[in-house]
Amino acid sequence: MKASAVSALVRLNLRRDRRGALSSLFGIAVGVSSLVFFVALGLGISRVVREKVFPVDTRLVEVVPPQVALGGLLGGTLDQAAVDRLAALPGVDRAHRKMNVRVPAVCRYRGDFFGQQLNMGLEVIAVGVDPSLVQADVQLGKFEDPGAGQPIPAVAATRLIEIYNKTFAPARGLPQLSPAMLVGFSFPVELNRSFVTASAVGPSTPGTMQLVGVSERGLLAGVTIPLEAARRINKDHGADAATFTGVTLETSDPAQVPRVVAAVKEMGFRVDDAERRLSENAGAAVAITTLAMALLSALICLLAALNIAHALSASVRARSRELGVMRAVGASRADVARLVRAEALVLGASGGALGAALAVAAAFAVDLAVARFVPDFPFKPDAFFRVPLWLPLAGVALGALAAVVGAVGPSRRAARLEPARVLAG
Amino acid sequence: MIEASGLSKTFEDGEGKSLAVLSGASLRVARGELVAVMGRSGSGKSTLLHILGGLDTDYAGQVTVAGQRLDGASDEALARFRNTTVGFVFQSFHLVSGLTAAENVALPELFGAHAADAPRRALEALERVGLAAKAQRNPAQLSGGERQRVAIARALFLKPPVLLCDEPTGNLDGATGAEIIELFQRLNREGLTILAVTHEDRVSAAAQRVLRLDQGQLV
Ligand SMILES: Nc1ncnc2c1ncn2[C@@H]1O[C@H](COP(=O)(O)OP(=O)(O)OP(=O)(O)O)[C@@H](O)[C@H]1O
Ligand SMILES: [Mg+2]
């Protein structure tokens, strides 16, 4: 039987029973649209978690010294020798060292702050890192120790600015800041001084820091400065300048991570995976919610398939004479079954297309409404939904599949029909 | 043209009793004949016709039509046979609603491997039965006699050598029935082999030969 013939007869049937066709199509559309909608939401939210809330680079392994220093017993100090051994581990491309500034520091700011008069005192937490770690995000000058008395280049964390803009600044009437505005901004620091402890010994040293970039690899609650600058400050103030606070190992690909982690533990160090865990947990929560919604929608599709099965059964019964006539003029049993299946396929695919279109339109509308009417909050994304091209296509395919599954019974019944029984008389 | 021997068919009724409708019936129809099969209601006329037309496969015996062996043939082969070798005409016309007269006539085209220009050939077929003027009407807009003409045009659309008719005038009044019978005679003169089962004398009167179906046998 030719495809054109199948299509002509399917069109005839849909034309004659518009109501039945619409009801079958609508059932499929409801199932597919809810599925596409929730999957798009899940994809969108998990992207926000991955890229904005917990931007974990899955290739990185954070190595920290053991919690209880067992002295040199297990080689547990993170000195240069240890770093060299870590860098030599198979699968590790590079090792980025980190050293905290081990003396307290404060910033006393008095004056113009982006158009506003500001009088503020803040504890400053600083970590020194190998320039290679943040070099890609530096926009101003060289990220290296400029030497005593010179402004120290500093990098701020992307997430810190997000939190400042959405929570800290609005409550205090402070201006909104963009990375572009911040680059070049200088602020005074006093090293070896603290508002909260009396432990600082010796005289404090005045200095300046200048923001040169914004990075996702920056320290969340503080500033990130060149490693050599941190080392120099520690040395100048009599603090430990030989061991590192941590080492970030960059692997060639995420698959190497488990192996590298095992080797690091073997060497007596710990791996700080708190961030990664948080990210994974949040990701898992989103995935489970999405899965639950998807299952619910799949259930709706199943109901739609049953609905189609029911409708087609009735239609086959009502058309038994006509199907008998088709057999008499040359249709085989397989032809008759094919007709029923083709009808279901058309209903399912168009229901799926309608559903996918509705879902995409709804997702778009929700995103637009949220952007317009919901006030800003930290990590508020531009879009809650993500609709990759495959998603609506999968929706259409699912609609077609549900309908074809629903057509299995009715098409068999149509094929079993005995024309001799329905044509006489 | 039609050769059948030893045809037997039994139906199971609801209570498990079996009813022998055909028991060893045989018949032979030569090319170009117009043959009537008569019998009272329930004697198995329709059953016989369905077997000869390849619509029924559940029987015993041998059937050959236009050189094609039907008993034991595959469903696909029987479908092709019904498409090209025989045309059916039924008492209740069995036109497809929603299709025009011309589209109804061209219906066999959908199940065959035939070329284009179906609309033109459908019109030709309607011309043969004198109904070209009403080609675009729906079945509901046609009289009983006109519907039966459309059904005949459909049966002849792919130019089969054999026409099988089941009470073709059963639903028509005297004058209209007579017209249909005349049409059959004309088609028969043009070379068509026709087997009509009926219990109407006016049909058998037009036939060249009349067979009787009685007690499951043809005499
Ligand atoms: N599907 C069936 N199941 C059981 N019995 C059947 C079935 N089809 C036909 N019969 C029986 O077989 C017998 C022959 O039926 P058939 O339709 O061939 O008779 P007929 O000669 O064409 O009758 P009529 O002149 O009324 O059309 C009847 O007694 C009928 O009741
Ligand atoms: Mg009958």
mmCIF file of N, CA and C in Angstrom, chain B residues 70-155:
data_model
loop_
_atom_site.group_PDB
_atom_site.id
_atom_site.type_symbol
_atom_site.label_atom_id
_atom_site.label_comp_id
_atom_site.label_asym_id
_atom_site.label_seq_id
_atom_site.Cartn_x
_atom_site.Cartn_y
_atom_site.Cartn_z
ATOM 1 N N LEU B 70 -7.037 -20.248 -5.127
ATOM 2 C CA LEU B 70 -7.337 -19.433 -3.948
ATOM 3 C C LEU B 70 -7.154 -20.175 -2.631
ATOM 4 N N ASP B 71 -7.511 -21.468 -2.611
ATOM 5 C CA ASP B 71 -7.395 -22.169 -1.328
ATOM 6 C C ASP B 71 -5.916 -22.283 -0.976
ATOM 7 N N GLY B 72 -5.617 -21.888 0.239
ATOM 8 C CA GLY B 72 -4.231 -21.948 0.716
ATOM 9 C C GLY B 72 -3.379 -20.762 0.318
ATOM 10 N N ALA B 73 -3.967 -19.817 -0.450
ATOM 11 C CA ALA B 73 -3.172 -18.642 -0.842
ATOM 12 C C ALA B 73 -2.958 -17.728 0.359
ATOM 13 N N SER B 74 -1.878 -16.955 0.316
ATOM 14 C CA SER B 74 -1.569 -16.054 1.428
ATOM 15 C C SER B 74 -2.519 -14.864 1.434
ATOM 16 N N ASP B 75 -2.574 -14.192 2.566
ATOM 17 C CA ASP B 75 -3.456 -13.030 2.688
ATOM 18 C C ASP B 75 -3.081 -11.960 1.674
ATOM 19 N N GLU B 76 -1.769 -11.767 1.496
ATOM 20 C CA GLU B 76 -1.300 -10.763 0.528
ATOM 21 C C GLU B 76 -1.739 -11.136 -0.885
ATOM 22 N N ALA B 77 -1.585 -12.412 -1.223
ATOM 23 C CA ALA B 77 -1.945 -12.857 -2.565
ATOM 24 C C ALA B 77 -3.445 -12.696 -2.788
ATOM 25 N N LEU B 78 -4.251 -13.019 -1.764
ATOM 26 C CA LEU B 78 -5.702 -12.882 -1.897
ATOM 27 C C LEU B 78 -6.094 -11.410 -2.043
ATOM 28 N N ALA B 79 -5.365 -10.545 -1.304
ATOM 29 C CA ALA B 79 -5.665 -9.112 -1.411
ATOM 30 C C ALA B 79 -5.405 -8.627 -2.832
ATOM 31 N N ARG B 80 -4.283 -9.069 -3.412
ATOM 32 C CA ARG B 80 -3.962 -8.688 -4.791
ATOM 33 C C ARG B 80 -5.014 -9.224 -5.755
ATOM 34 N N PHE B 81 -5.446 -10.466 -5.472
ATOM 35 C CA PHE B 81 -6.475 -11.096 -6.311
ATOM 36 C C PHE B 81 -7.773 -10.293 -6.278
ATOM 37 N N ARG B 82 -8.200 -9.906 -5.074
ATOM 38 C CA ARG B 82 -9.449 -9.129 -4.960
ATOM 39 C C ARG B 82 -9.302 -7.768 -5.628
ATOM 40 N N ASN B 83 -8.082 -7.250 -5.572
ATOM 41 C CA ASN B 83 -7.837 -5.933 -6.141
ATOM 42 C C ASN B 83 -7.924 -5.941 -7.667
ATOM 43 N N THR B 84 -7.406 -6.999 -8.280
ATOM 44 C CA THR B 84 -7.238 -6.955 -9.737
ATOM 45 C C THR B 84 -8.124 -7.926 -10.502
ATOM 46 N N THR B 85 -8.532 -9.024 -9.884
ATOM 47 C CA THR B 85 -9.147 -10.088 -10.662
ATOM 48 C C THR B 85 -10.661 -10.162 -10.505
ATOM 49 N N VAL B 86 -11.170 -9.760 -9.341
ATOM 50 C CA VAL B 86 -12.629 -9.782 -9.168
ATOM 51 C C VAL B 86 -13.134 -8.420 -8.704
ATOM 52 N N GLY B 87 -14.392 -8.161 -9.052
ATOM 53 C CA GLY B 87 -15.079 -7.004 -8.495
ATOM 54 C C GLY B 87 -16.289 -7.500 -7.731
ATOM 55 N N PHE B 88 -16.566 -6.855 -6.582
ATOM 56 C CA PHE B 88 -17.726 -7.255 -5.780
ATOM 57 C C PHE B 88 -18.825 -6.211 -5.882
ATOM 58 N N VAL B 89 -20.064 -6.698 -5.967
ATOM 59 C CA VAL B 89 -21.221 -5.798 -5.851
ATOM 60 C C VAL B 89 -22.125 -6.382 -4.769
ATOM 61 N N PHE B 90 -22.479 -5.543 -3.792
ATOM 62 C CA PHE B 90 -23.260 -6.038 -2.651
ATOM 63 C C PHE B 90 -24.676 -5.496 -2.676
ATOM 64 N N GLN B 91 -25.518 -6.189 -1.932
ATOM 65 C CA GLN B 91 -26.911 -5.751 -1.834
ATOM 66 C C GLN B 91 -26.996 -4.332 -1.257
ATOM 67 N N SER B 92 -26.182 -4.025 -0.228
ATOM 68 C CA SER B 92 -26.274 -2.697 0.415
ATOM 69 C C SER B 92 -25.225 -1.722 -0.092
ATOM 70 N N PHE B 93 -24.752 -1.933 -1.280
ATOM 71 C CA PHE B 93 -23.857 -0.991 -1.999
ATOM 72 C C PHE B 93 -22.508 -0.799 -1.317
ATOM 73 N N HIS B 94 -22.529 -0.519 0.006
ATOM 74 C CA HIS B 94 -21.277 -0.350 0.761
ATOM 75 C C HIS B 94 -20.361 0.704 0.168
ATOM 76 N N LEU B 95 -20.921 1.891 -0.059
ATOM 77 C CA LEU B 95 -20.061 3.003 -0.468
ATOM 78 C C LEU B 95 -19.465 3.627 0.793
ATOM 79 N N VAL B 96 -18.330 4.280 0.626
ATOM 80 C CA VAL B 96 -17.662 4.903 1.767
ATOM 81 C C VAL B 96 -18.157 6.341 1.899
ATOM 82 N N SER B 97 -18.714 6.645 3.064
ATOM 83 C CA SER B 97 -19.215 8.006 3.274
ATOM 84 C C SER B 97 -18.036 8.955 3.424
ATOM 85 N N GLY B 98 -18.228 10.193 3.008
ATOM 86 C CA GLY B 98 -17.132 11.162 3.093
ATOM 87 C C GLY B 98 -16.315 11.209 1.822
ATOM 88 N N LEU B 99 -16.511 10.234 0.951
ATOM 89 C CA LEU B 99 -15.840 10.261 -0.359
ATOM 90 C C LEU B 99 -16.901 10.503 -1.427
ATOM 91 N N THR B 100 -16.544 11.260 -2.466
ATOM 92 C CA THR B 100 -17.483 11.477 -3.566
ATOM 93 C C THR B 100 -17.647 10.186 -4.351
ATOM 94 N N ALA B 101 -18.633 10.185 -5.271
ATOM 95 C CA ALA B 101 -18.857 9.015 -6.118
ATOM 96 C C ALA B 101 -17.565 8.640 -6.841
ATOM 97 N N ALA B 102 -16.897 9.655 -7.416
ATOM 98 C CA ALA B 102 -15.676 9.384 -8.176
ATOM 99 C C ALA B 102 -14.588 8.808 -7.270
ATOM 100 N N GLU B 103 -14.470 9.370 -6.061
ATOM 101 C CA GLU B 103 -13.446 8.855 -5.132
ATOM 102 C C GLU B 103 -13.762 7.434 -4.697
ATOM 103 N N ASN B 104 -15.045 7.144 -4.511
ATOM 104 C CA ASN B 104 -15.439 5.786 -4.186
ATOM 105 C C ASN B 104 -15.043 4.821 -5.296
ATOM 106 N N VAL B 105 -15.267 5.279 -6.514
ATOM 107 C CA VAL B 105 -14.955 4.426 -7.661
ATOM 108 C C VAL B 105 -13.455 4.118 -7.694
ATOM 109 N N ALA B 106 -12.643 5.125 -7.338
ATOM 110 C CA ALA B 106 -11.185 4.963 -7.428
ATOM 111 C C ALA B 106 -10.592 4.262 -6.216
ATOM 112 N N LEU B 107 -11.429 3.858 -5.263
ATOM 113 C CA LEU B 107 -10.919 3.259 -4.025
ATOM 114 C C LEU B 107 -9.938 2.102 -4.252
ATOM 115 N N PRO B 108 -10.210 1.191 -5.200
ATOM 116 C CA PRO B 108 -9.280 0.065 -5.392
ATOM 117 C C PRO B 108 -7.866 0.530 -5.727
ATOM 118 N N GLU B 109 -7.798 1.692 -6.351
ATOM 119 C CA GLU B 109 -6.508 2.263 -6.724
ATOM 120 C C GLU B 109 -5.580 2.378 -5.505
ATOM 121 N N LEU B 110 -6.176 2.707 -4.341
ATOM 122 C CA LEU B 110 -5.363 2.936 -3.137
ATOM 123 C C LEU B 110 -4.638 1.682 -2.677
ATOM 124 N N PHE B 111 -5.169 0.516 -3.054
ATOM 125 C CA PHE B 111 -4.566 -0.718 -2.552
ATOM 126 C C PHE B 111 -3.801 -1.459 -3.632
ATOM 127 N N GLY B 112 -3.628 -0.825 -4.774
ATOM 128 C CA GLY B 112 -2.903 -1.479 -5.849
ATOM 129 C C GLY B 112 -1.659 -0.710 -6.204
ATOM 130 N N ALA B 113 -0.944 -1.213 -7.191
ATOM 131 C CA ALA B 113 0.294 -0.555 -7.592
ATOM 132 C C ALA B 113 0.080 0.171 -8.912
ATOM 133 N N HIS B 114 -1.039 0.851 -9.014
ATOM 134 C CA HIS B 114 -1.372 1.405 -10.316
ATOM 135 C C HIS B 114 -0.921 2.842 -10.473
ATOM 136 N N ALA B 115 -0.874 3.261 -11.720
ATOM 137 C CA ALA B 115 -0.326 4.582 -12.030
ATOM 138 C C ALA B 115 -1.330 5.687 -11.716
ATOM 139 N N ALA B 116 -0.977 6.875 -12.084
ATOM 140 C CA ALA B 116 -1.769 8.059 -11.754
ATOM 141 C C ALA B 116 -3.041 8.154 -12.597
ATOM 142 N N ASP B 117 -3.501 9.317 -12.863
ATOM 143 C CA ASP B 117 -4.720 9.682 -13.593
ATOM 144 C C ASP B 117 -5.942 8.893 -13.141
ATOM 145 N N ALA B 118 -6.000 8.568 -11.829
ATOM 146 C CA ALA B 118 -7.162 7.878 -11.276
ATOM 147 C C ALA B 118 -8.455 8.681 -11.476
ATOM 148 N N PRO B 119 -8.442 10.014 -11.268
ATOM 149 C CA PRO B 119 -9.694 10.763 -11.426
ATOM 150 C C PRO B 119 -10.306 10.606 -12.821
ATOM 151 N N ARG B 120 -9.440 10.633 -13.837
ATOM 152 C CA ARG B 120 -9.971 10.514 -15.195
ATOM 153 C C ARG B 120 -10.575 9.121 -15.417
ATOM 154 N N ARG B 121 -9.859 8.101 -14.945
ATOM 155 C CA ARG B 121 -10.362 6.743 -15.145
ATOM 156 C C ARG B 121 -11.609 6.484 -14.302
ATOM 157 N N ALA B 122 -11.709 7.137 -13.148
ATOM 158 C CA ALA B 122 -12.918 6.998 -12.336
ATOM 159 C C ALA B 122 -14.114 7.568 -13.097
ATOM 160 N N LEU B 123 -13.870 8.687 -13.771
ATOM 161 C CA LEU B 123 -14.939 9.318 -14.547
ATOM 162 C C LEU B 123 -15.361 8.414 -15.707
ATOM 163 N N GLU B 124 -14.381 7.792 -16.334
ATOM 164 C CA GLU B 124 -14.680 6.845 -17.420
ATOM 165 C C GLU B 124 -15.540 5.692 -16.917
ATOM 166 N N ALA B 125 -15.152 5.175 -15.729
ATOM 167 C CA ALA B 125 -15.899 4.054 -15.163
ATOM 168 C C ALA B 125 -17.332 4.481 -14.866
ATOM 169 N N LEU B 126 -17.484 5.719 -14.354
ATOM 170 C CA LEU B 126 -18.834 6.225 -14.075
ATOM 171 C C LEU B 126 -19.613 6.405 -15.374
ATOM 172 N N GLU B 127 -18.922 6.797 -16.446
ATOM 173 C CA GLU B 127 -19.566 6.928 -17.748
ATOM 174 C C GLU B 127 -20.142 5.588 -18.202
ATOM 175 N N ARG B 128 -19.373 4.537 -17.959
ATOM 176 C CA ARG B 128 -19.808 3.197 -18.375
ATOM 177 C C ARG B 128 -21.121 2.811 -17.717
ATOM 178 N N VAL B 129 -21.348 3.298 -16.493
ATOM 179 C CA VAL B 129 -22.603 2.961 -15.808
ATOM 180 C C VAL B 129 -23.601 4.120 -15.899
ATOM 181 N N GLY B 130 -23.283 5.117 -16.747
ATOM 182 C CA GLY B 130 -24.207 6.208 -17.006
ATOM 183 C C GLY B 130 -24.363 7.198 -15.877
ATOM 184 N N LEU B 131 -23.293 7.441 -15.115
ATOM 185 C CA LEU B 131 -23.431 8.304 -13.945
ATOM 186 C C LEU B 131 -22.366 9.388 -13.887
ATOM 187 N N ALA B 132 -21.764 9.698 -15.050
ATOM 188 C CA ALA B 132 -20.662 10.664 -15.068
ATOM 189 C C ALA B 132 -21.093 12.011 -14.512
ATOM 190 N N ALA B 133 -22.376 12.363 -14.729
ATOM 191 C CA ALA B 133 -22.841 13.690 -14.318
ATOM 192 C C ALA B 133 -22.830 13.866 -12.802
ATOM 193 N N LYS B 134 -22.873 12.761 -12.080
ATOM 194 C CA LYS B 134 -22.971 12.869 -10.618
ATOM 195 C C LYS B 134 -21.693 12.445 -9.912
ATOM 196 N N ALA B 135 -20.585 12.586 -10.611
ATOM 197 C CA ALA B 135 -19.297 12.098 -10.096
ATOM 198 C C ALA B 135 -18.893 12.756 -8.785
ATOM 199 N N GLN B 136 -19.274 14.030 -8.608
ATOM 200 C CA GLN B 136 -18.802 14.752 -7.417
ATOM 201 C C GLN B 136 -19.785 14.696 -6.256
ATOM 202 N N ARG B 137 -20.872 13.932 -6.418
ATOM 203 C CA ARG B 137 -21.848 13.839 -5.325
ATOM 204 C C ARG B 137 -21.357 12.895 -4.227
ATOM 205 N N ASN B 138 -21.855 13.139 -3.049
ATOM 206 C CA ASN B 138 -21.599 12.198 -1.961
ATOM 207 C C ASN B 138 -22.625 11.077 -2.025
ATOM 208 N N PRO B 139 -22.303 9.897 -1.518
ATOM 209 C CA PRO B 139 -23.240 8.772 -1.575
ATOM 210 C C PRO B 139 -24.615 9.134 -1.019
ATOM 211 N N ALA B 140 -24.637 9.966 0.045
ATOM 212 C CA ALA B 140 -25.912 10.310 0.664
ATOM 213 C C ALA B 140 -26.805 11.103 -0.281
ATOM 214 N N GLN B 141 -26.209 11.721 -1.310
ATOM 215 C CA GLN B 141 -26.997 12.531 -2.247
ATOM 216 C C GLN B 141 -27.436 11.730 -3.466
ATOM 217 N N LEU B 142 -27.277 10.398 -3.401
ATOM 218 C CA LEU B 142 -27.628 9.571 -4.558
ATOM 219 C C LEU B 142 -28.769 8.633 -4.194
ATOM 220 N N SER B 143 -29.556 8.261 -5.221
ATOM 221 C CA SER B 143 -30.632 7.287 -5.004
ATOM 222 C C SER B 143 -30.027 5.891 -4.905
ATOM 223 N N GLY B 144 -30.859 4.918 -4.484
ATOM 224 C CA GLY B 144 -30.372 3.549 -4.338
ATOM 225 C C GLY B 144 -29.792 3.009 -5.632
ATOM 226 N N GLY B 145 -30.504 3.227 -6.733
ATOM 227 C CA GLY B 145 -30.035 2.713 -8.016
ATOM 228 C C GLY B 145 -28.721 3.358 -8.419
ATOM 229 N N GLU B 146 -28.625 4.680 -8.145
ATOM 230 C CA GLU B 146 -27.386 5.378 -8.484
ATOM 231 C C GLU B 146 -26.227 4.873 -7.638
ATOM 232 N N ARG B 147 -26.515 4.611 -6.359
ATOM 233 C CA ARG B 147 -25.452 4.089 -5.487
ATOM 234 C C ARG B 147 -24.951 2.743 -6.004
ATOM 235 N N GLN B 148 -25.922 1.908 -6.451
ATOM 236 C CA GLN B 148 -25.488 0.599 -6.931
ATOM 237 C C GLN B 148 -24.659 0.759 -8.213
ATOM 238 N N ARG B 149 -24.967 1.750 -9.020
ATOM 239 C CA ARG B 149 -24.155 1.991 -10.220
ATOM 240 C C ARG B 149 -22.729 2.407 -9.834
ATOM 241 N N VAL B 150 -22.657 3.272 -8.823
ATOM 242 C CA VAL B 150 -21.327 3.671 -8.354
ATOM 243 C C VAL B 150 -20.563 2.439 -7.863
ATOM 244 N N ALA B 151 -21.262 1.587 -7.119
ATOM 245 C CA ALA B 151 -20.608 0.377 -6.601
ATOM 246 C C ALA B 151 -20.125 -0.501 -7.760
ATOM 247 N N ILE B 152 -20.948 -0.576 -8.822
ATOM 248 C CA ILE B 152 -20.546 -1.388 -9.983
ATOM 249 C C ILE B 152 -19.332 -0.761 -10.666
ATOM 250 N N ALA B 153 -19.350 0.582 -10.790
ATOM 251 C CA ALA B 153 -18.204 1.270 -11.398
ATOM 252 C C ALA B 153 -16.944 1.013 -10.577
ATOM 253 N N ARG B 154 -17.091 1.005 -9.254
ATOM 254 C CA ARG B 154 -15.934 0.729 -8.389
ATOM 255 C C ARG B 154 -15.424 -0.695 -8.624
ATOM 256 N N ALA B 155 -16.379 -1.636 -8.718
ATOM 257 C CA ALA B 155 -15.981 -3.028 -8.912
ATOM 258 C C ALA B 155 -15.243 -3.206 -10.237
#
